[in-house]
XYZ file of C-alpha atoms in Angstrom:
547
model
C 16.690 -93.394 9.373
C 19.141 -90.946 10.962
C 17.435 -88.013 9.467
C 14.185 -89.045 10.249
C 15.237 -89.983 13.869
C 16.918 -86.391 14.242
C 13.543 -84.965 13.059
C 11.474 -86.616 15.527
C 14.244 -85.844 18.388
C 13.775 -82.042 17.766
C 10.044 -82.349 17.369
C 9.731 -83.947 20.549
C 12.345 -81.207 22.150
C 10.307 -78.875 21.022
C 6.853 -80.231 22.049
C 8.273 -80.568 25.445
C 9.424 -76.918 25.665
C 6.122 -76.045 24.506
C 4.408 -78.000 26.950
C 6.953 -76.327 29.842
C 6.464 -72.742 28.488
C 2.653 -73.553 28.685
C 2.544 -75.267 32.232
C 4.677 -72.088 33.441
C 2.273 -69.702 31.849
C -1.176 -71.349 32.423
C -0.575 -71.570 36.449
C 0.344 -67.727 37.393
C 0.550 -66.935 41.365
C -2.945 -65.991 42.007
C -2.834 -62.080 42.489
C -4.430 -60.006 44.960
C -7.196 -57.157 44.757
C -8.677 -54.693 46.867
C -12.541 -54.279 45.873
C -14.916 -51.754 46.038
C -18.226 -50.244 44.678
C -19.116 -46.985 43.019
C -22.148 -46.306 40.790
C -23.718 -50.059 41.107
C -20.124 -51.320 39.638
C -17.674 -53.857 41.102
C -14.499 -52.373 40.671
C -10.667 -53.227 42.135
C -7.308 -51.973 42.494
C -4.288 -54.278 42.603
C -3.107 -54.128 46.277
C 0.191 -53.258 45.345
C -1.327 -49.550 44.285
C -3.983 -49.415 47.483
C -2.500 -47.360 50.017
C -5.472 -47.607 52.577
C -9.265 -46.953 52.876
C -10.302 -43.925 55.161
C -13.616 -42.495 56.166
C -15.020 -40.117 53.780
C -15.978 -36.700 55.898
C -16.595 -33.444 54.549
C -14.609 -32.787 51.073
C -13.010 -29.257 50.723
C -13.069 -27.595 47.770
C -10.484 -27.389 45.350
C -9.271 -25.172 42.484
C -9.184 -28.034 39.958
C -10.973 -27.668 36.313
C -11.290 -31.374 36.244
C -15.104 -31.986 36.808
C -14.393 -35.569 38.488
C -12.288 -33.830 41.330
C -15.176 -33.292 43.497
C -13.244 -32.154 46.326
C -10.173 -33.091 48.718
C -9.866 -35.261 51.863
C -7.020 -34.221 54.840
C -4.905 -37.037 55.188
C -2.727 -36.568 58.161
C -1.455 -33.295 57.340
C -1.953 -33.521 53.417
C -4.766 -32.575 51.271
C -5.619 -35.320 48.565
C -7.689 -34.793 45.839
C -10.728 -36.958 45.337
C -12.076 -38.326 42.313
C -15.948 -39.400 41.521
C -15.288 -42.501 38.834
C -18.696 -42.111 38.209
C -18.260 -38.742 36.374
C -15.193 -40.468 34.363
C -17.134 -43.546 33.615
C -20.265 -42.164 32.615
C -22.075 -43.713 35.394
C -25.424 -42.222 36.763
C -25.142 -39.651 39.564
C -27.431 -40.664 42.515
C -27.714 -39.065 45.708
C -26.500 -41.982 47.786
C -23.991 -41.761 50.875
C -20.014 -42.093 50.291
C -18.847 -43.880 53.209
C -15.140 -44.478 52.075
C -12.482 -42.926 50.460
C -10.031 -45.382 48.811
C -6.194 -44.212 48.922
C -4.556 -44.844 45.617
C -0.478 -44.881 45.432
C 1.089 -44.615 41.982
C 4.523 -43.438 40.642
C 5.361 -41.678 43.979
C 1.854 -39.862 44.377
C -1.443 -40.434 46.103
C -5.109 -39.735 44.951
C -8.186 -40.727 46.560
C -11.274 -42.399 45.095
C -14.315 -42.121 46.106
C -16.356 -45.362 46.856
C -20.123 -46.259 48.226
C -18.448 -49.419 49.782
C -15.618 -51.677 50.322
C -16.087 -55.451 49.473
C -12.527 -56.227 50.838
C -9.616 -58.225 49.645
C -9.958 -61.096 47.311
C -7.446 -63.052 45.010
C -7.768 -64.308 41.550
C -5.598 -66.471 39.379
C -7.145 -65.780 36.120
C -6.885 -62.536 34.566
C -8.659 -61.503 31.350
C -6.924 -58.704 29.927
C -8.676 -55.668 28.019
C -7.286 -54.371 24.786
C -5.200 -51.420 25.338
C -6.790 -48.027 24.481
C -4.245 -45.744 23.704
C -6.507 -43.124 22.330
C -9.535 -43.774 24.697
C -8.238 -42.704 28.087
C -11.538 -43.467 29.798
C -11.696 -47.203 28.171
C -8.054 -47.268 29.417
C -9.255 -47.172 33.078
C -10.813 -50.651 32.834
C -7.436 -52.935 32.469
C -9.015 -56.114 33.031
C -11.846 -58.422 34.362
C -10.952 -61.213 37.040
C -12.827 -63.493 38.870
C -12.969 -63.492 42.646
C -11.635 -66.837 43.762
C -14.094 -66.456 46.437
C -17.422 -66.467 44.836
C -16.451 -65.931 41.059
C -17.856 -62.678 40.989
C -16.516 -60.542 37.713
C -14.568 -57.306 39.078
C -13.258 -54.828 36.588
C -9.764 -54.168 37.669
C -8.844 -50.169 37.572
C -5.388 -49.097 35.920
C -3.491 -47.060 38.240
C -1.441 -45.912 35.493
C -4.680 -44.594 33.433
C -6.327 -43.311 36.435
C -2.864 -41.063 37.300
C -3.052 -39.910 33.353
C -6.263 -38.617 33.777
C -6.749 -34.875 31.974
C -6.285 -31.939 34.606
C -6.525 -34.317 37.493
C -3.839 -33.402 40.255
C -1.778 -35.944 41.924
C 0.039 -35.176 45.296
C 3.391 -36.501 46.417
C 3.209 -39.552 48.754
C 4.480 -38.010 52.030
C 5.112 -41.443 53.222
C 6.954 -43.621 50.760
C 7.932 -45.907 53.298
C 3.933 -46.914 53.928
C 3.844 -48.231 50.019
C 1.941 -51.477 50.726
C 3.574 -54.600 48.856
C 1.761 -57.605 48.070
C 3.005 -59.546 50.355
C 2.845 -57.344 53.381
C -1.161 -55.656 52.857
C -3.491 -55.947 55.623
C -6.951 -56.981 54.936
C -9.432 -53.882 54.390
C -12.161 -54.156 57.351
C -15.625 -54.539 55.959
C -17.213 -54.829 59.587
C -16.522 -51.424 60.781
C -19.626 -49.670 61.885
C -17.712 -46.672 62.655
C -19.620 -43.665 61.398
C -17.733 -40.262 60.675
C -19.071 -37.209 62.590
C -18.220 -33.409 62.121
C -18.151 -31.539 65.600
C -18.976 -28.007 65.430
C -19.589 -24.922 67.427
C -22.933 -22.559 67.441
C -21.785 -19.886 69.905
C -21.355 -21.921 73.309
C -23.726 -25.163 71.600
C -21.454 -27.814 70.522
C -23.212 -29.899 67.635
C -22.336 -32.616 65.601
C -23.743 -34.231 62.325
C -23.105 -37.258 60.344
C -19.992 -36.205 58.229
C -21.512 -38.166 55.337
C -24.260 -35.672 54.713
C -21.836 -32.936 54.346
C -21.292 -32.017 50.669
C -18.803 -29.252 51.682
C -17.461 -26.754 54.179
C -17.059 -23.299 53.967
C -14.106 -21.008 56.139
C -15.318 -17.767 55.093
C -18.759 -17.651 52.981
C -19.862 -14.209 52.388
C -23.359 -13.630 52.959
C -25.517 -11.479 50.820
C -29.145 -10.245 52.045
C -31.755 -10.638 49.440
C -35.373 -11.890 49.050
C -34.673 -14.891 50.761
C -33.356 -12.692 54.090
C -36.317 -13.882 56.291
C -36.799 -15.825 59.267
C -34.020 -18.161 59.949
C -32.694 -17.602 56.313
C -30.049 -14.805 56.539
C -29.498 -14.816 52.498
C -27.610 -16.406 50.008
C -23.752 -17.155 49.074
C -21.868 -18.091 46.127
C -20.886 -21.541 46.097
C -19.818 -23.889 43.222
C -21.173 -21.225 40.681
C -24.567 -20.752 42.315
C -26.570 -18.560 44.873
C -27.442 -20.883 47.895
C -29.611 -19.965 50.545
C -27.877 -19.699 54.080
C -29.496 -20.739 57.199
C -28.608 -20.175 60.725
C -28.186 -23.561 61.914
C -28.556 -22.164 65.761
C -31.843 -20.268 64.682
C -32.937 -22.994 62.583
C -32.928 -25.603 65.608
C -34.784 -23.010 67.960
C -31.599 -22.567 70.145
C -31.172 -19.086 69.727
C -29.438 -16.967 67.258
C -25.618 -16.573 65.835
C -24.086 -13.766 67.283
C -20.586 -13.761 65.597
C -20.086 -10.843 62.668
C -21.132 -12.378 59.626
C -17.052 -12.192 58.600
C -16.377 -14.678 61.128
C -18.769 -17.207 60.297
C -17.981 -20.614 58.945
C -20.760 -23.130 57.067
C -21.465 -26.588 55.735
C -23.126 -27.163 52.561
C -25.894 -30.072 52.217
C -27.060 -31.232 48.396
C -30.581 -32.278 48.553
C -32.423 -33.347 45.599
C -33.327 -30.244 44.206
C -30.173 -28.143 45.312
C -27.927 -26.974 48.088
C -28.368 -25.304 51.057
C -25.760 -23.540 53.466
C -25.989 -23.774 57.094
C -24.291 -21.113 58.824
C -22.110 -21.977 62.401
C -19.310 -20.524 64.237
C -16.698 -23.216 63.602
C -15.643 -26.541 62.448
C -13.987 -28.261 65.143
C -12.967 -31.492 63.952
C -14.128 -34.994 62.066
C -14.256 -38.191 64.270
C -15.412 -41.657 64.133
C -18.261 -42.586 66.244
C -20.185 -45.979 66.947
C -23.846 -45.788 66.918
C -23.940 -47.242 70.324
C -21.886 -44.009 71.536
C -25.619 -42.063 70.878
C -27.860 -41.517 73.842
C -31.255 -40.655 73.104
C -33.179 -37.451 74.323
C -36.126 -36.557 75.958
C -38.675 -35.386 73.494
C -39.365 -32.444 75.269
C -36.116 -31.521 76.288
C -35.339 -29.384 73.227
C -37.302 -26.827 71.394
C -37.306 -28.791 68.141
C -36.343 -32.209 69.435
C -37.050 -34.182 66.083
C -33.960 -32.295 64.634
C -31.919 -34.151 66.970
C -30.778 -37.950 66.938
C -29.245 -37.439 70.395
C -26.389 -36.803 72.064
C -22.558 -37.389 71.772
C -20.671 -37.581 75.216
C -17.402 -36.557 75.183
C -16.274 -39.794 76.452
C -16.863 -41.504 72.734
C -14.957 -38.379 71.292
C -11.208 -38.989 70.257
C -10.711 -35.290 69.707
C -8.742 -33.202 71.763
C -9.919 -30.077 69.741
C -13.287 -31.148 71.147
C -12.840 -29.385 74.543
C -10.053 -27.253 74.376
C -10.227 -23.679 75.048
C -9.246 -22.692 71.672
C -12.714 -24.213 70.329
C -15.261 -23.009 73.390
C -12.836 -20.853 75.849
C -12.297 -21.994 79.234
C -16.244 -23.520 79.559
C -16.051 -26.685 77.494
C -19.343 -28.613 76.898
C -20.016 -31.832 78.646
C -21.567 -33.555 75.318
C -22.456 -32.844 71.521
C -25.852 -32.860 70.610
C -26.040 -34.866 67.271
C -28.222 -33.595 64.539
C -30.349 -35.737 62.728
C -29.177 -35.684 58.932
C -32.691 -37.125 58.055
C -34.697 -35.026 59.809
C -32.606 -31.828 58.199
C -33.239 -33.273 54.459
C -37.015 -34.093 55.152
C -37.662 -30.393 57.073
C -40.360 -28.752 54.628
C -38.464 -25.070 54.863
C -35.063 -26.746 54.109
C -36.348 -28.215 51.172
C -38.395 -25.432 50.005
C -35.264 -23.218 49.866
C -33.061 -26.122 48.140
C -35.166 -24.949 45.150
C -33.751 -21.020 45.141
C -30.419 -22.385 43.627
C -29.493 -19.868 40.843
C -26.598 -18.980 39.016
C -24.345 -16.526 40.451
C -24.301 -13.393 38.416
C -26.452 -10.059 37.887
C -29.401 -12.230 36.714
C -29.249 -14.157 39.956
C -30.929 -11.643 42.376
C -34.303 -11.456 40.081
C -34.131 -15.182 39.635
C -34.153 -15.961 43.577
C -38.020 -14.817 43.763
C -39.177 -16.881 41.115
C -36.919 -19.918 41.905
C -38.392 -19.799 45.464
C -42.058 -19.338 44.329
C -41.735 -22.121 42.418
C -40.177 -24.547 44.649
C -42.488 -23.964 47.532
C -45.562 -24.364 45.410
C -44.173 -26.781 42.973
C -46.874 -29.100 41.439
C -49.767 -27.216 43.979
C -50.403 -24.441 41.188
C -49.900 -22.227 44.010
C -48.137 -18.669 44.122
C -45.891 -17.698 46.899
C -46.697 -14.869 48.891
C -44.421 -12.579 51.304
C -46.820 -11.059 53.924
C -46.135 -7.292 55.543
C -47.774 -5.269 57.998
C -49.387 -2.038 56.910
C -52.185 -0.916 58.977
C -53.105 -4.677 58.735
C -51.361 -7.621 57.320
C -51.248 -7.592 53.075
C -49.302 -9.570 50.833
C -47.568 -9.428 47.402
C -46.328 -12.449 44.794
C -43.057 -13.270 45.907
C -41.949 -13.253 42.283
C -42.776 -9.616 41.894
C -39.639 -8.806 43.867
C -35.948 -8.124 42.825
C -34.854 -8.251 46.321
C -35.933 -7.212 49.847
C -33.326 -5.187 51.739
C -33.081 -3.780 55.203
C -33.747 -0.123 55.951
C -31.108 2.086 55.345
C -31.127 5.637 56.425
C -28.145 6.411 54.252
C -30.860 7.885 51.949
C -30.311 10.787 49.293
C -33.579 13.289 50.350
C -35.361 14.542 47.626
C -37.746 17.454 47.707
C -40.879 15.470 46.221
C -41.833 15.017 49.639
C -44.212 11.905 50.514
C -44.512 9.243 49.254
C -41.154 9.625 47.980
C -38.796 8.792 50.942
C -34.963 9.208 48.825
C -33.041 7.642 46.554
C -30.854 4.470 47.716
C -27.736 3.306 46.152
C -27.102 -0.439 46.506
C -24.572 -2.505 44.234
C -24.261 0.375 41.950
C -27.781 0.919 41.102
C -30.237 3.864 42.481
C -33.672 2.566 43.899
C -36.331 4.853 44.567
C -37.658 4.396 47.955
C -41.177 5.074 48.412
C -43.351 4.980 51.622
C -45.972 2.131 50.829
C -48.502 2.810 53.615
C -48.429 6.460 52.281
C -49.283 5.198 48.767
C -51.940 2.847 50.102
C -53.685 4.048 53.392
C -52.630 8.282 52.613
C -50.487 8.336 55.912
C -46.910 7.594 56.640
C -45.299 4.928 58.800
C -42.042 5.784 60.762
C -38.960 3.879 59.697
C -37.682 1.769 62.559
C -35.190 -1.269 62.480
C -38.004 -3.536 61.353
C -38.588 -1.689 58.092
C -37.853 -3.426 55.075
C -37.911 -2.368 51.732
C -39.618 -4.418 49.077
C -37.561 -3.871 45.782
C -39.106 -4.416 42.169
C -37.672 -3.879 38.806
C -40.342 -1.749 36.442
C -39.404 -0.457 33.118
C -35.173 -0.643 33.868
C -35.948 1.145 36.905
C -35.829 -0.094 40.420
C -38.599 0.700 42.916
C -38.069 -0.081 46.574
C -41.266 0.025 49.036
C -40.781 0.645 52.559
C -42.780 -1.483 54.886
C -43.256 -1.392 58.508
C -42.248 -5.216 58.772
C -42.077 -8.434 57.491
C -44.127 -11.131 58.464
C -44.005 -14.541 56.621
C -43.508 -16.241 53.130
C -46.449 -18.679 52.513
C -48.060 -20.163 49.562
C -51.574 -19.074 48.264
C -54.268 -21.601 48.395
C -56.868 -19.203 46.474
C -56.822 -15.735 44.794
C -60.150 -14.729 44.674
C -60.910 -11.360 42.668
C -63.221 -8.669 44.249
C -65.383 -5.896 42.039
C -64.098 -2.941 41.228
C -62.488 -0.683 43.723
C -65.029 2.409 45.258
C -65.028 4.955 47.811
C -62.017 4.896 49.919
C -60.171 2.649 47.434
C -60.709 4.615 44.366
C -57.643 6.565 44.651
C -55.630 3.010 44.879
C -57.842 1.699 42.080
C -56.518 5.150 39.864
C -52.821 4.522 40.958
C -52.604 1.113 40.197
C -54.854 1.387 37.141
C -56.227 -1.948 37.953
C -60.070 -2.357 37.694
C -59.973 -5.164 40.174
C -58.349 -6.216 43.758
C -57.163 -9.811 44.458
C -57.477 -11.620 47.720
C -55.083 -14.604 48.634
C -55.916 -17.248 51.182
C -52.724 -18.126 52.928
C -51.806 -20.187 56.027
C -53.834 -23.721 57.409
C -55.716 -24.190 60.495
C -55.355 -21.449 62.994
C -53.027 -19.563 60.953
C -55.261 -19.765 57.933
C -56.199 -15.672 56.705
C -57.569 -13.519 53.805
C -55.203 -11.177 53.127
C -55.256 -8.163 50.565
C -52.962 -8.473 47.494
C -50.906 -5.441 46.589
C -49.645 -5.524 43.070
C -46.401 -3.568 43.248
C -45.734 -3.664 39.623
C -49.159 -2.165 39.039
C -48.438 0.549 41.555
C -44.684 1.110 39.782
C -46.305 1.468 36.238
C -48.908 3.984 37.723
C -46.510 6.380 39.503
C -43.910 6.136 36.559
C -46.892 6.750 34.111
C -48.075 9.898 36.530
C -44.477 11.193 36.657
C -44.280 11.130 32.495
C -47.606 12.731 32.486
C -46.151 15.542 34.890
C -43.205 15.753 32.635
C -45.046 16.244 29.658
C -47.128 18.885 31.131
C -44.456 20.950 32.444
C -42.649 20.781 28.922
C -45.646 21.686 27.284
C -46.283 24.717 29.767
C -42.573 25.743 29.041
C -43.153 25.721 25.276
C -46.575 27.835 25.590
C -44.610 30.385 27.742
């Protein structure tokens, strides 16, 4: 009996201890998390790892091999790398706007996480830990799932340690470790803030602004290369993120004049559209500030040449920025307000959209690809070809896809003894270009070279030929390209030269600007010239052999 009683007492004690242990582990204190969304996922960080939430202004390019590091953001004098978790988690990459950057702190270092929205701080007592994935760093990111005590929504909790261990992702040392937030002393994330980050910039003496969330990146000293796109408001292309991106004079695009600063002093901001990127050239980026929608004052529709491109004006009273008016930014005559560009109008502009199609890989092959890409972009889905139009005795056209590039006239030609129509040899980027007078070839009379003269450069049989034209007009899509009967009379010389039995016309423009233009096939002209030169060389060789 005594033994049985001892066993019973031991069992009772063990059961009581187990009950006490279960009671202690079954009801842990609720933990607090900071919630946000990215790629449609509800994510959260433990509040002990969440430093703060800051507006997502323009991101600065960083020399980082990790694809998920999409740039950096200035935070009180420190450049903090920003990670797009969609890339890490394999989520679809949409073109949505990112309003915030979550600043995560771990092990004395900080890192930014891109966020579409911030859902605020919530508590949860129930934690479903996920299995440890030692060999799968991506799966290790999602350490647990918790239901929000507020509405029961399931949220995936991120592991700060796993994020900090992502391959080739740099972290920066925490410059303010005293600001490390503790679970008991953190403020709620403000989810009612309607402020919009706005980037302030200068074009000449004109003060402009744009929603910073529409800006993909800013470039301090872009190198603009002239080429086939160097027409109208487009000055050429810049190299960015491995692509050749068209560079637009922002001031000219707005109808406010042109940028007068030397090219090497210009800056740029890049906008990412559905089909590619476009860069806008400016004099300088001044600051990124937070503004309220109520700060914007409407503009009279007749006040500006292209008023629909603007959302309104921002008075200086609503801009908390010393740089907005200081002499370093504008000299002794600071502006009274900033003109706010409409990011929606920018994205919807037909010319900007067409130029966004021209992105081509940087490198030697990109120049010839520019014209083909632009031709495909402007006439996408319509079965139309883009034509570059220019003046001879009257306006003429050539398919844009034929051109390798368009160069400005340069008097630095090496003159040769062939005479007209051969003007000379131009050396450009390590290749020689035979420069011909197109007016002499087509009309039989030379055209004087002026500052408006341009060279239409094509490649034929491995050689570059540049056709000088008095001036360029436009780039337009051809709605109709009929063929005419064989050349006769005055056109016989051109027909012989081009070795083509028919000549095409192109219907371009619309409404009052609609017109039918003759189409010159520069590739055919080049082949004719090369065939003539080859025939002459053979004749000379035969003559020398007979002598």
